[in-house]
mmCIF file of C-alpha atoms and ligand atoms in Angstrom:
data_model
loop_
_atom_site.group_PDB
_atom_site.id
_atom_site.type_symbol
_atom_site.label_atom_id
_atom_site.label_comp_id
_atom_site.label_asym_id
_atom_site.label_seq_id
_atom_site.Cartn_x
_atom_site.Cartn_y
_atom_site.Cartn_z
ATOM 1 C CA MET D 1 28.031 9.930 -2.850
ATOM 2 C CA ALA D 2 26.767 8.311 0.048
ATOM 3 C CA LEU D 3 25.778 10.880 3.279
ATOM 4 C CA VAL D 4 26.012 8.057 5.805
ATOM 5 C CA ASP D 5 28.345 5.121 6.073
ATOM 6 C CA TYR D 6 25.442 2.535 5.763
ATOM 7 C CA THR D 7 27.287 -0.282 7.126
ATOM 8 C CA ALA D 8 27.689 1.141 10.490
ATOM 9 C CA ALA D 9 24.463 2.725 9.966
ATOM 10 C CA GLU D 10 22.816 -1.118 9.005
ATOM 11 C CA LYS D 11 23.971 -2.353 12.811
ATOM 12 C CA GLU D 12 22.727 0.793 14.208
ATOM 13 C CA LEU D 13 19.610 -0.160 12.723
ATOM 14 C CA TYR D 14 19.821 -4.018 13.679
ATOM 15 C CA GLU D 15 20.128 -2.558 17.422
ATOM 16 C CA PHE D 16 16.798 -0.617 17.064
ATOM 17 C CA ASP D 17 14.694 -3.183 15.632
ATOM 18 C CA ASP D 18 15.976 -5.546 18.932
ATOM 19 C CA LEU D 19 14.561 -2.617 21.017
ATOM 20 C CA LYS D 20 11.080 -3.203 19.554
ATOM 21 C CA ILE D 21 10.069 -0.049 20.725
ATOM 22 C CA GLY D 22 9.487 1.165 17.162
ATOM 23 C CA VAL D 23 9.648 4.832 15.738
ATOM 24 C CA LYS D 24 7.173 6.194 18.522
ATOM 25 C CA GLY D 25 9.042 5.023 20.809
ATOM 26 C CA LEU D 26 12.134 7.129 19.916
ATOM 27 C CA VAL D 27 9.450 10.283 19.646
ATOM 28 C CA ASP D 28 8.632 9.482 23.085
ATOM 29 C CA ALA D 29 11.709 9.230 24.155
ATOM 30 C CA GLY D 30 11.835 13.130 23.285
ATOM 31 C CA LEU D 31 14.701 12.926 20.437
ATOM 32 C CA THR D 32 15.476 15.727 18.534
ATOM 33 C CA HIS D 33 17.824 14.568 15.637
ATOM 34 C CA ILE D 34 17.009 11.120 13.279
ATOM 35 C CA PRO D 35 19.438 8.686 14.000
ATOM 36 C CA ARG D 36 21.287 8.216 10.572
ATOM 37 C CA PHE D 37 20.106 5.006 9.606
ATOM 38 C CA PHE D 38 17.104 7.262 9.109
ATOM 39 C CA ILE D 39 18.531 9.848 6.763
ATOM 40 C CA HIS D 40 17.837 9.256 2.856
ATOM 41 C CA PRO D 41 20.653 9.970 -0.071
ATOM 42 C CA LEU D 42 19.595 14.046 -1.211
ATOM 43 C CA GLU D 43 18.046 12.602 -4.074
ATOM 44 C CA CYS D 44 15.673 10.403 -2.495
ATOM 45 C CA ARG D 45 13.694 13.184 -0.215
ATOM 46 C CA GLY D 46 10.566 14.971 -0.310
ATOM 47 C CA ASN D 47 12.039 18.162 -1.484
ATOM 48 C CA SER D 48 14.783 16.958 -3.860
ATOM 49 C CA SER D 49 14.729 19.314 -7.155
ATOM 50 C CA SER D 50 15.355 16.601 -9.438
ATOM 51 C CA ALA D 51 11.843 15.217 -8.955
ATOM 52 C CA PRO D 52 9.631 18.786 -8.316
ATOM 53 C CA GLN D 53 6.991 18.123 -6.404
ATOM 54 C CA ASN D 54 3.729 19.475 -7.573
ATOM 55 C CA ASN D 55 2.393 22.594 -6.252
ATOM 56 C CA GLY D 56 -1.546 22.310 -7.049
ATOM 57 C CA ALA D 57 -0.856 24.999 -9.017
ATOM 58 C CA ASP D 58 -1.233 23.407 -12.304
ATOM 59 C CA GLY D 59 -4.292 21.875 -10.933
ATOM 60 C CA VAL D 60 -3.253 18.438 -11.459
ATOM 61 C CA GLU D 61 -5.226 16.052 -9.554
ATOM 62 C CA ILE D 62 -5.686 12.165 -9.237
ATOM 63 C CA PRO D 63 -8.888 11.400 -10.907
ATOM 64 C CA VAL D 64 -12.180 10.915 -8.731
ATOM 65 C CA ILE D 65 -14.541 8.141 -9.003
ATOM 66 C CA ASP D 66 -18.118 8.373 -8.042
ATOM 67 C CA LEU D 67 -19.667 4.946 -7.614
ATOM 68 C CA GLU D 68 -23.058 6.555 -7.143
ATOM 69 C CA GLY D 69 -25.102 4.410 -9.085
ATOM 70 C CA PHE D 70 -23.238 1.596 -9.605
ATOM 71 C CA ASN D 71 -25.847 -0.750 -9.806
ATOM 72 C CA ASP D 72 -27.905 0.886 -12.224
ATOM 73 C CA ASN D 73 -28.044 -0.068 -15.760
ATOM 74 C CA ASP D 74 -27.379 3.130 -17.519
ATOM 75 C CA ASP D 75 -25.207 5.509 -18.624
ATOM 76 C CA ARG D 76 -23.872 6.415 -15.183
ATOM 77 C CA ARG D 77 -22.192 2.754 -15.162
ATOM 78 C CA VAL D 78 -20.596 3.104 -19.033
ATOM 79 C CA LYS D 79 -19.290 6.261 -17.554
ATOM 80 C CA MET D 80 -17.771 5.075 -14.597
ATOM 81 C CA VAL D 81 -16.471 1.803 -16.395
ATOM 82 C CA ASN D 82 -14.656 4.760 -18.855
ATOM 83 C CA ALA D 83 -13.501 6.924 -15.886
ATOM 84 C CA ILE D 84 -12.099 3.997 -14.035
ATOM 85 C CA ARG D 85 -10.175 1.973 -17.120
ATOM 86 C CA TYR D 86 -8.555 6.065 -18.060
ATOM 87 C CA ALA D 87 -7.705 6.287 -14.444
ATOM 88 C CA CYS D 88 -6.137 3.004 -14.224
ATOM 89 C CA ALA D 89 -4.312 2.992 -17.695
ATOM 90 C CA THR D 90 -2.810 6.353 -16.943
ATOM 91 C CA TRP D 91 -2.740 7.489 -13.144
ATOM 92 C CA GLY D 92 -3.308 3.737 -11.653
ATOM 93 C CA PHE D 93 -4.160 5.508 -8.501
ATOM 94 C CA PHE D 94 -7.988 7.605 -8.452
ATOM 95 C CA GLN D 95 -10.060 8.309 -5.251
ATOM 96 C CA ILE D 96 -13.318 6.990 -4.930
ATOM 97 C CA VAL D 97 -16.203 8.684 -3.823
ATOM 98 C CA ASN D 98 -20.057 7.831 -2.755
ATOM 99 C CA HIS D 99 -18.880 4.477 -1.597
ATOM 100 C CA GLY D 100 -21.742 3.676 0.332
ATOM 101 C CA ILE D 101 -19.480 2.532 3.340
ATOM 102 C CA PRO D 102 -20.891 4.468 6.596
ATOM 103 C CA VAL D 103 -18.274 7.084 7.567
ATOM 104 C CA ALA D 104 -18.021 6.034 11.084
ATOM 105 C CA VAL D 105 -16.555 2.580 9.797
ATOM 106 C CA MET D 106 -13.868 4.276 8.788
ATOM 107 C CA GLU D 107 -12.861 6.754 11.741
ATOM 108 C CA GLU D 108 -13.397 3.551 13.931
ATOM 109 C CA MET D 109 -10.666 1.520 11.843
ATOM 110 C CA VAL D 110 -8.581 4.867 11.728
ATOM 111 C CA GLU D 111 -8.936 5.308 15.282
ATOM 112 C CA SER D 112 -8.108 1.477 16.234
ATOM 113 C CA ILE D 113 -4.548 1.731 14.714
ATOM 114 C CA ARG D 114 -4.224 5.069 16.729
ATOM 115 C CA ARG D 115 -5.460 2.527 20.122
ATOM 116 C CA PHE D 116 -3.051 0.178 18.959
ATOM 117 C CA HIS D 117 0.016 1.780 18.423
ATOM 118 C CA GLU D 118 -0.644 4.446 21.429
ATOM 119 C CA GLN D 119 -1.048 1.387 23.955
ATOM 120 C CA PRO D 120 1.647 1.229 26.764
ATOM 121 C CA GLN D 121 4.818 0.337 24.901
ATOM 122 C CA GLU D 122 5.484 -3.558 27.127
ATOM 123 C CA ALA D 123 1.752 -4.882 25.523
ATOM 124 C CA LYS D 124 2.723 -3.770 22.010
ATOM 125 C CA MET D 125 6.019 -5.036 22.130
ATOM 126 C CA GLU D 126 4.418 -9.004 22.507
ATOM 127 C CA TRP D 127 3.459 -8.411 18.697
ATOM 128 C CA TYR D 128 6.735 -7.072 17.100
ATOM 129 C CA SER D 129 8.108 -9.643 14.369
ATOM 130 C CA ARG D 130 9.427 -10.099 11.286
ATOM 131 C CA ASP D 131 7.981 -13.454 10.842
ATOM 132 C CA PHE D 132 5.607 -12.517 7.937
ATOM 133 C CA SER D 133 3.915 -16.356 7.579
ATOM 134 C CA ARG D 134 2.303 -15.423 10.941
ATOM 135 C CA LYS D 135 -1.234 -13.573 10.961
ATOM 136 C CA VAL D 136 -0.256 -10.334 12.772
ATOM 137 C CA ASN D 137 2.577 -8.700 13.414
ATOM 138 C CA TYR D 138 3.938 -5.130 14.182
ATOM 139 C CA TYR D 139 7.134 -3.908 13.513
ATOM 140 C CA SER D 140 8.783 -0.835 12.546
ATOM 141 C CA SER D 141 10.619 0.712 9.035
ATOM 142 C CA GLY D 142 9.512 -1.366 6.339
ATOM 143 C CA ASP D 143 10.631 -5.394 5.503
ATOM 144 C CA ILE D 144 14.294 -4.262 6.416
ATOM 145 C CA LYS D 145 14.986 -8.068 6.866
ATOM 146 C CA GLY D 146 13.789 -8.984 3.196
ATOM 147 C CA ARG D 147 14.869 -5.595 1.098
ATOM 148 C CA ALA D 148 18.461 -5.641 -0.873
ATOM 149 C CA LYS D 149 19.191 -2.633 1.631
ATOM 150 C CA PRO D 150 17.757 -2.444 4.961
ATOM 151 C CA VAL D 151 19.321 1.233 5.262
ATOM 152 C CA PRO D 152 17.982 3.868 5.229
ATOM 153 C CA ALA D 153 15.265 2.600 6.802
ATOM 154 C CA GLU D 154 11.727 4.624 6.755
ATOM 155 C CA TRP D 155 9.519 6.488 9.662
ATOM 156 C CA ARG D 156 6.976 4.787 10.454
ATOM 157 C CA ASP D 157 5.686 1.656 12.445
ATOM 158 C CA THR D 158 3.060 -1.103 10.930
ATOM 159 C CA LEU D 159 0.793 -3.193 12.491
ATOM 160 C CA SER D 160 0.111 -6.141 9.302
ATOM 161 C CA CYS D 161 -2.525 -9.315 9.482
ATOM 162 C CA ARG D 162 -2.879 -11.568 6.826
ATOM 163 C CA ALA D 163 -5.801 -13.653 5.961
ATOM 164 C CA ALA D 164 -5.545 -16.160 3.464
ATOM 165 C CA ASP D 165 -8.753 -16.923 1.334
ATOM 166 C CA ASP D 166 -10.760 -14.155 3.021
ATOM 167 C CA GLN D 167 -10.669 -16.523 5.918
ATOM 168 C CA TRP D 168 -9.853 -14.144 8.430
ATOM 169 C CA ASP D 169 -8.987 -15.541 11.872
ATOM 170 C CA PHE D 170 -10.337 -12.799 14.187
ATOM 171 C CA ASP D 171 -9.507 -13.864 17.614
ATOM 172 C CA ALA D 172 -5.413 -13.671 16.014
ATOM 173 C CA LEU D 173 -6.001 -9.931 16.258
ATOM 174 C CA PRO D 174 -5.349 -7.464 18.678
ATOM 175 C CA GLU D 175 -8.425 -7.111 21.160
ATOM 176 C CA LEU D 176 -7.655 -3.546 20.598
ATOM 177 C CA CYS D 177 -8.862 -3.173 17.260
ATOM 178 C CA ARG D 178 -10.470 -6.760 16.862
ATOM 179 C CA SER D 179 -14.209 -5.964 16.223
ATOM 180 C CA GLU D 180 -13.219 -2.360 14.166
ATOM 181 C CA MET D 181 -11.044 -4.656 11.810
ATOM 182 C CA ARG D 182 -14.001 -7.384 11.544
ATOM 183 C CA GLU D 183 -16.306 -4.886 10.645
ATOM 184 C CA TYR D 184 -14.005 -2.979 8.048
ATOM 185 C CA MET D 185 -13.175 -5.603 6.406
ATOM 186 C CA LYS D 186 -16.207 -6.556 5.586
ATOM 187 C CA ASN D 187 -16.578 -3.314 4.107
ATOM 188 C CA MET D 188 -13.164 -3.460 2.053
ATOM 189 C CA ILE D 189 -14.122 -7.110 0.618
ATOM 190 C CA ASP D 190 -17.637 -5.366 -0.952
ATOM 191 C CA LEU D 191 -15.911 -2.576 -2.632
ATOM 192 C CA GLN D 192 -12.853 -4.833 -4.103
ATOM 193 C CA GLU D 193 -15.848 -6.750 -5.923
ATOM 194 C CA LYS D 194 -17.384 -3.341 -7.119
ATOM 195 C CA LEU D 195 -13.985 -2.620 -8.334
ATOM 196 C CA SER D 196 -13.646 -6.039 -9.763
ATOM 197 C CA GLU D 197 -16.599 -5.298 -11.730
ATOM 198 C CA LEU D 198 -15.587 -2.280 -13.097
ATOM 199 C CA MET D 199 -11.929 -3.203 -13.998
ATOM 200 C CA SER D 200 -12.889 -6.051 -15.469
ATOM 201 C CA GLU D 201 -15.683 -4.165 -18.243
ATOM 202 C CA ALA D 202 -12.798 -1.519 -18.721
ATOM 203 C CA LEU D 203 -10.618 -4.163 -19.685
ATOM 204 C CA GLY D 204 -13.529 -5.498 -21.900
ATOM 205 C CA LEU D 205 -14.395 -8.713 -20.286
ATOM 206 C CA ASN D 206 -17.282 -10.372 -18.206
ATOM 207 C CA LYS D 207 -17.598 -8.012 -15.617
ATOM 208 C CA ASP D 208 -17.001 -10.980 -13.045
ATOM 209 C CA HIS D 209 -13.932 -12.115 -14.488
ATOM 210 C CA LEU D 210 -11.434 -10.893 -12.091
ATOM 211 C CA SER D 211 -13.025 -12.257 -9.312
ATOM 212 C CA SER D 212 -14.491 -15.287 -10.868
ATOM 213 C CA THR D 213 -9.915 -15.690 -10.798
ATOM 214 C CA GLY D 214 -9.576 -15.682 -7.543
ATOM 215 C CA TYR D 215 -6.483 -12.935 -8.217
ATOM 216 C CA LEU D 216 -8.357 -10.846 -5.402
ATOM 217 C CA LYS D 217 -9.509 -13.387 -2.608
ATOM 218 C CA SER D 218 -6.652 -12.945 -0.235
ATOM 219 C CA ILE D 219 -6.062 -9.627 2.183
ATOM 220 C CA LYS D 220 -3.372 -8.295 4.012
ATOM 221 C CA LEU D 221 -4.519 -5.238 5.973
ATOM 222 C CA SER D 222 -1.688 -2.452 6.909
ATOM 223 C CA GLY D 223 -2.076 -0.370 9.861
ATOM 224 C CA HIS D 224 0.550 2.491 9.481
ATOM 225 C CA TYR D 225 1.228 5.133 11.866
ATOM 226 C CA TYR D 226 3.900 7.335 11.324
ATOM 227 C CA PRO D 227 4.754 9.377 14.185
ATOM 228 C CA ALA D 228 5.927 13.109 13.594
ATOM 229 C CA CYS D 229 9.055 13.563 12.656
ATOM 230 C CA PRO D 230 11.535 16.094 14.480
ATOM 231 C CA GLU D 231 13.704 16.403 10.852
ATOM 232 C CA PRO D 232 11.011 15.209 8.620
ATOM 233 C CA ASP D 233 13.053 17.000 5.176
ATOM 234 C CA LEU D 234 16.006 13.932 6.177
ATOM 235 C CA THR D 235 13.767 11.073 5.754
ATOM 236 C CA LEU D 236 10.776 9.632 4.282
ATOM 237 C CA GLY D 237 7.436 7.615 5.491
ATOM 238 C CA THR D 238 7.788 5.027 2.589
ATOM 239 C CA ILE D 239 9.753 5.020 0.013
ATOM 240 C CA LYS D 240 9.263 5.344 -3.433
ATOM 241 C CA HIS D 241 7.853 2.254 -4.376
ATOM 242 C CA SER D 242 5.011 0.278 -6.162
ATOM 243 C CA ASP D 243 2.273 -2.029 -4.378
ATOM 244 C CA PRO D 244 2.720 -5.788 -5.371
ATOM 245 C CA SER D 245 -0.923 -6.395 -5.269
ATOM 246 C CA LEU D 246 -3.527 -6.784 -7.909
ATOM 247 C CA LEU D 247 -5.095 -3.988 -5.903
ATOM 248 C CA THR D 248 -4.746 -2.015 -2.938
ATOM 249 C CA LEU D 249 -7.174 0.682 -1.321
ATOM 250 C CA VAL D 250 -6.616 2.814 0.836
ATOM 251 C CA LEU D 251 -7.937 5.020 3.712
ATOM 252 C CA GLN D 252 -5.651 7.922 5.027
ATOM 253 C CA ASP D 253 -6.751 10.067 8.300
ATOM 254 C CA LYS D 254 -6.742 14.139 7.430
ATOM 255 C CA SER D 255 -3.079 14.111 7.413
ATOM 256 C CA ASN D 256 -1.094 14.749 3.913
ATOM 257 C CA GLY D 257 1.741 13.215 2.812
ATOM 258 C CA LEU D 258 0.737 10.385 -0.006
ATOM 259 C CA GLN D 259 1.772 11.294 -2.884
ATOM 260 C CA VAL D 260 2.212 9.491 -7.079
ATOM 261 C CA LEU D 261 4.521 10.096 -8.904
ATOM 262 C CA HIS D 262 2.659 10.930 -12.453
ATOM 263 C CA ASN D 263 4.448 12.004 -15.795
ATOM 264 C CA ASP D 264 7.884 12.445 -13.620
ATOM 265 C CA GLN D 265 5.730 14.784 -11.008
ATOM 266 C CA TRP D 266 5.340 13.950 -7.671
ATOM 267 C CA VAL D 267 1.676 15.043 -6.830
ATOM 268 C CA ASP D 268 0.058 15.055 -3.901
ATOM 269 C CA VAL D 269 -2.886 12.571 -2.921
ATOM 270 C CA PRO D 270 -4.800 15.233 -0.741
ATOM 271 C CA ALA D 271 -6.655 13.473 2.202
ATOM 272 C CA VAL D 272 -10.245 13.730 0.896
ATOM 273 C CA GLU D 273 -12.939 13.624 3.936
ATOM 274 C CA GLY D 274 -15.166 10.486 3.195
ATOM 275 C CA ALA D 275 -12.816 8.814 0.257
ATOM 276 C CA PHE D 276 -11.014 5.861 -0.328
ATOM 277 C CA VAL D 277 -7.949 6.171 -2.575
ATOM 278 C CA ALA D 278 -7.289 3.087 -4.888
ATOM 279 C CA ASN D 279 -4.471 1.809 -6.946
ATOM 280 C CA ILE D 280 -3.472 -0.651 -9.629
ATOM 281 C CA GLY D 281 -0.602 -3.291 -8.475
ATOM 282 C CA ASP D 282 2.403 -4.682 -10.003
ATOM 283 C CA PHE D 283 0.274 -7.623 -10.345
ATOM 284 C CA MET D 284 -2.668 -6.801 -12.042
ATOM 285 C CA GLN D 285 0.209 -4.476 -14.354
ATOM 286 C CA LEU D 286 0.888 -8.337 -15.632
ATOM 287 C CA LEU D 287 -2.156 -9.553 -16.219
ATOM 288 C CA SER D 288 -3.717 -6.938 -17.983
ATOM 289 C CA ASN D 289 -0.870 -7.079 -20.443
ATOM 290 C CA ASP D 290 0.017 -3.138 -19.525
ATOM 291 C CA LYS D 291 -3.297 -1.746 -19.893
ATOM 292 C CA PHE D 292 -3.619 -0.857 -16.652
ATOM 293 C CA LYS D 293 -0.579 0.789 -14.518
ATOM 294 C CA SER D 294 0.887 0.192 -11.209
ATOM 295 C CA VAL D 295 2.301 3.486 -10.571
ATOM 296 C CA GLU D 296 5.306 4.745 -7.592
ATOM 297 C CA HIS D 297 4.323 6.473 -4.805
ATOM 298 C CA ARG D 298 5.642 7.197 -1.452
ATOM 299 C CA VAL D 299 4.724 8.782 1.706
ATOM 300 C CA LEU D 300 6.566 12.024 3.197
ATOM 301 C CA ALA D 301 7.452 11.759 6.771
ATOM 302 C CA THR D 302 5.026 13.792 8.878
ATOM 303 C CA PRO D 303 6.268 16.937 9.797
ATOM 304 C CA PHE D 304 4.971 18.365 13.109
ATOM 305 C CA GLY D 305 1.796 17.625 15.659
ATOM 306 C CA LYS D 306 -0.222 14.689 15.146
ATOM 307 C CA PRO D 307 0.687 11.170 13.803
ATOM 308 C CA ARG D 308 -0.757 10.167 10.562
ATOM 309 C CA ILE D 309 -2.228 7.293 10.186
ATOM 310 C CA SER D 310 -3.536 4.848 7.363
ATOM 311 C CA ALA D 311 -5.057 1.476 6.873
ATOM 312 C CA VAL D 312 -4.180 -0.003 3.468
ATOM 313 C CA SER D 313 -5.785 -3.063 2.190
ATOM 314 C CA PHE D 314 -3.697 -5.217 -0.425
ATOM 315 C CA PHE D 315 -6.031 -7.666 -2.498
ATOM 316 C CA LEU D 316 -3.462 -10.921 -3.257
ATOM 317 C CA PRO D 317 -4.209 -14.257 -5.123
ATOM 318 C CA CYS D 318 -6.003 -16.810 -2.769
ATOM 319 C CA ALA D 319 -2.810 -18.863 -0.815
ATOM 320 C CA LYS D 320 -3.708 -21.800 -2.955
ATOM 321 C CA ASP D 321 -3.085 -20.109 -6.087
ATOM 322 C CA ILE D 322 -0.176 -18.419 -5.649
ATOM 323 C CA HIS D 323 2.492 -21.219 -7.089
ATOM 324 C CA LYS D 324 -0.351 -21.477 -9.879
ATOM 325 C CA PRO D 325 1.719 -20.459 -13.137
ATOM 326 C CA CYS D 326 0.122 -17.132 -15.071
ATOM 327 C CA GLY D 327 0.606 -14.560 -16.997
ATOM 328 C CA PRO D 328 -1.596 -11.835 -18.996
ATOM 329 C CA ILE D 329 -5.292 -12.774 -19.180
ATOM 330 C CA LYS D 330 -5.573 -15.077 -22.288
ATOM 331 C CA GLU D 331 -8.594 -12.675 -23.846
ATOM 332 C CA LEU D 332 -6.494 -9.598 -23.951
ATOM 333 C CA LEU D 333 -4.205 -10.938 -26.031
ATOM 334 C CA SER D 334 -3.760 -10.504 -29.506
ATOM 335 C CA ASP D 335 -1.700 -10.376 -32.700
ATOM 336 C CA ASN D 336 -1.552 -6.791 -31.870
ATOM 337 C CA SER D 337 -1.345 -6.970 -28.377
ATOM 338 C CA PRO D 338 1.189 -10.202 -27.845
ATOM 339 C CA PRO D 339 1.868 -11.005 -24.247
ATOM 340 C CA ILE D 340 4.255 -8.492 -22.657
ATOM 341 C CA TYR D 341 4.971 -10.831 -20.186
ATOM 342 C CA ARG D 342 6.086 -14.011 -19.193
ATOM 343 C CA ILE D 343 4.247 -17.179 -17.183
ATOM 344 C CA THR D 344 4.888 -17.071 -13.595
ATOM 345 C CA SER D 345 3.673 -17.217 -10.290
ATOM 346 C CA TYR D 346 2.163 -14.933 -7.385
ATOM 347 C CA ALA D 347 5.013 -16.545 -5.299
ATOM 348 C CA GLU D 348 7.591 -15.952 -7.746
ATOM 349 C CA PHE D 349 6.864 -12.400 -8.256
ATOM 350 C CA MET D 350 6.965 -11.656 -4.565
ATOM 351 C CA SER D 351 10.202 -12.959 -4.208
ATOM 352 C CA HIS D 352 11.570 -11.029 -6.913
ATOM 353 C CA TYR D 353 9.516 -7.933 -5.822
ATOM 354 C CA ARG D 354 10.717 -8.201 -1.850
ATOM 355 C CA VAL D 355 14.249 -7.924 -2.713
ATOM 356 C CA VAL D 356 14.242 -4.927 -5.175
ATOM 357 C CA GLY D 357 10.848 -3.758 -5.014
ATOM 358 C CA GLN D 358 11.569 -2.071 -1.874
ATOM 359 C CA ILE D 359 14.170 0.019 -2.112
ATOM 360 C CA GLY D 360 13.238 2.019 -4.773
ATOM 361 C CA GLY D 361 13.805 -0.537 -7.796
ATOM 362 C CA ARG D 362 10.954 -2.205 -9.705
ATOM 363 C CA ALA D 363 10.105 -5.895 -9.904
ATOM 364 C CA LEU D 364 7.979 -5.904 -13.195
ATOM 365 C CA PRO D 365 10.888 -5.952 -15.857
ATOM 366 C CA HIS D 366 12.458 -9.098 -14.466
ATOM 367 C CA PHE D 367 9.075 -10.734 -16.045
ATOM 368 C CA LYS D 368 9.124 -8.879 -19.595
ATOM 369 C CA LEU D 369 9.487 -11.351 -22.577
HETATM 370 C C1 OGA E 401 1.878 1.017 1.101
HETATM 371 C C2 OGA E 401 1.353 2.461 0.850
HETATM 372 C C3 OGA E 401 0.602 4.046 1.618
HETATM 373 C C4 OGA E 401 0.259 5.558 2.787
HETATM 374 O O1 OGA E 401 1.478 0.372 2.377
HETATM 375 O O2 OGA E 401 1.868 0.421 0.181
HETATM 376 O O3 OGA E 401 1.635 3.321 -0.082
HETATM 377 O O4 OGA E 401 -0.894 6.257 3.180
HETATM 378 N N1 OGA E 401 0.749 2.949 1.920
HETATM 379 O O5 OGA E 401 0.138 4.514 4.226
HETATM 380 NI NI1 NI E 402 1.772 1.341 -1.537
#
């Protein structure tokens, strides 16, 4: 049974969108009850009993990969590859520590996202747009115009920046975060290259395999801002989804809220100081012929006090390749491991994902043979 009348709620969501004030604008206006277009069905909410939340009592935690000794050609490297294989095959998620990225770079990135979202509303509004062909945009509540159903909306605002083939147009970025993003992206590319080596080896491929394909060459960076919500139990910061990317690297601030669906249980992904969270995306699952798993996750609405901030880097195929036919990596196929997915392209995958992948559905099954 629907809890709210979504047709009327849809109209209200579009009216809110036209105001270009973001979720933060609602909070700043002192609202104490959330508009109905933010209310999620009971079974999807964070406190729903149909998918119990792990409270840590059983000690279930996502794997931690320690990159200390990455360049040493010894036992450590072998252990690292084995740990990555296990993490990607069973959890699709892991924390990364000792990655060598300076804490200052991470902190400044988070602070610059805060600065963007906390600048005066009139200045921020100029960036408000749902035209995703732009290099930069700011918008609320996810991709409400792309997905099959705009409502329910999500309790967050996003600054989204794109670079095709590593070619960042830094001048196009908001000045408030330009230099921080430049520094941050350099470090993200280094980390992506390290992980691509380990993931290639974990698949039994040459260490350069994944990077040489150009599959992870483009980057989309989302600077999410999850304002504290007066009724957090009724809504979500990000609904259940898997990422369409190949690899995603998440930097979260000190707030919790990110959860991953593991063995039908929501497991908290705790904010570990100095760590990154990495996860496998749908297109990597397809290329790896299901050897790596793209796992569903969500973000609870931030309950009170400070907003939650995250910087999420999505690694995607380079622009010139998005229409190129591709399917499961040939080297991974054999009589015992026949292809699970048909040949498609990233563009074709994305056009399907955009509609179903953002309303709680999964895009991958559509591409199964
Ligand atoms: C995403 C996502 C998690 C976060 O942007 O796809 O899952 O912590 N974000 O913001
Ligand atoms: Ni995600």
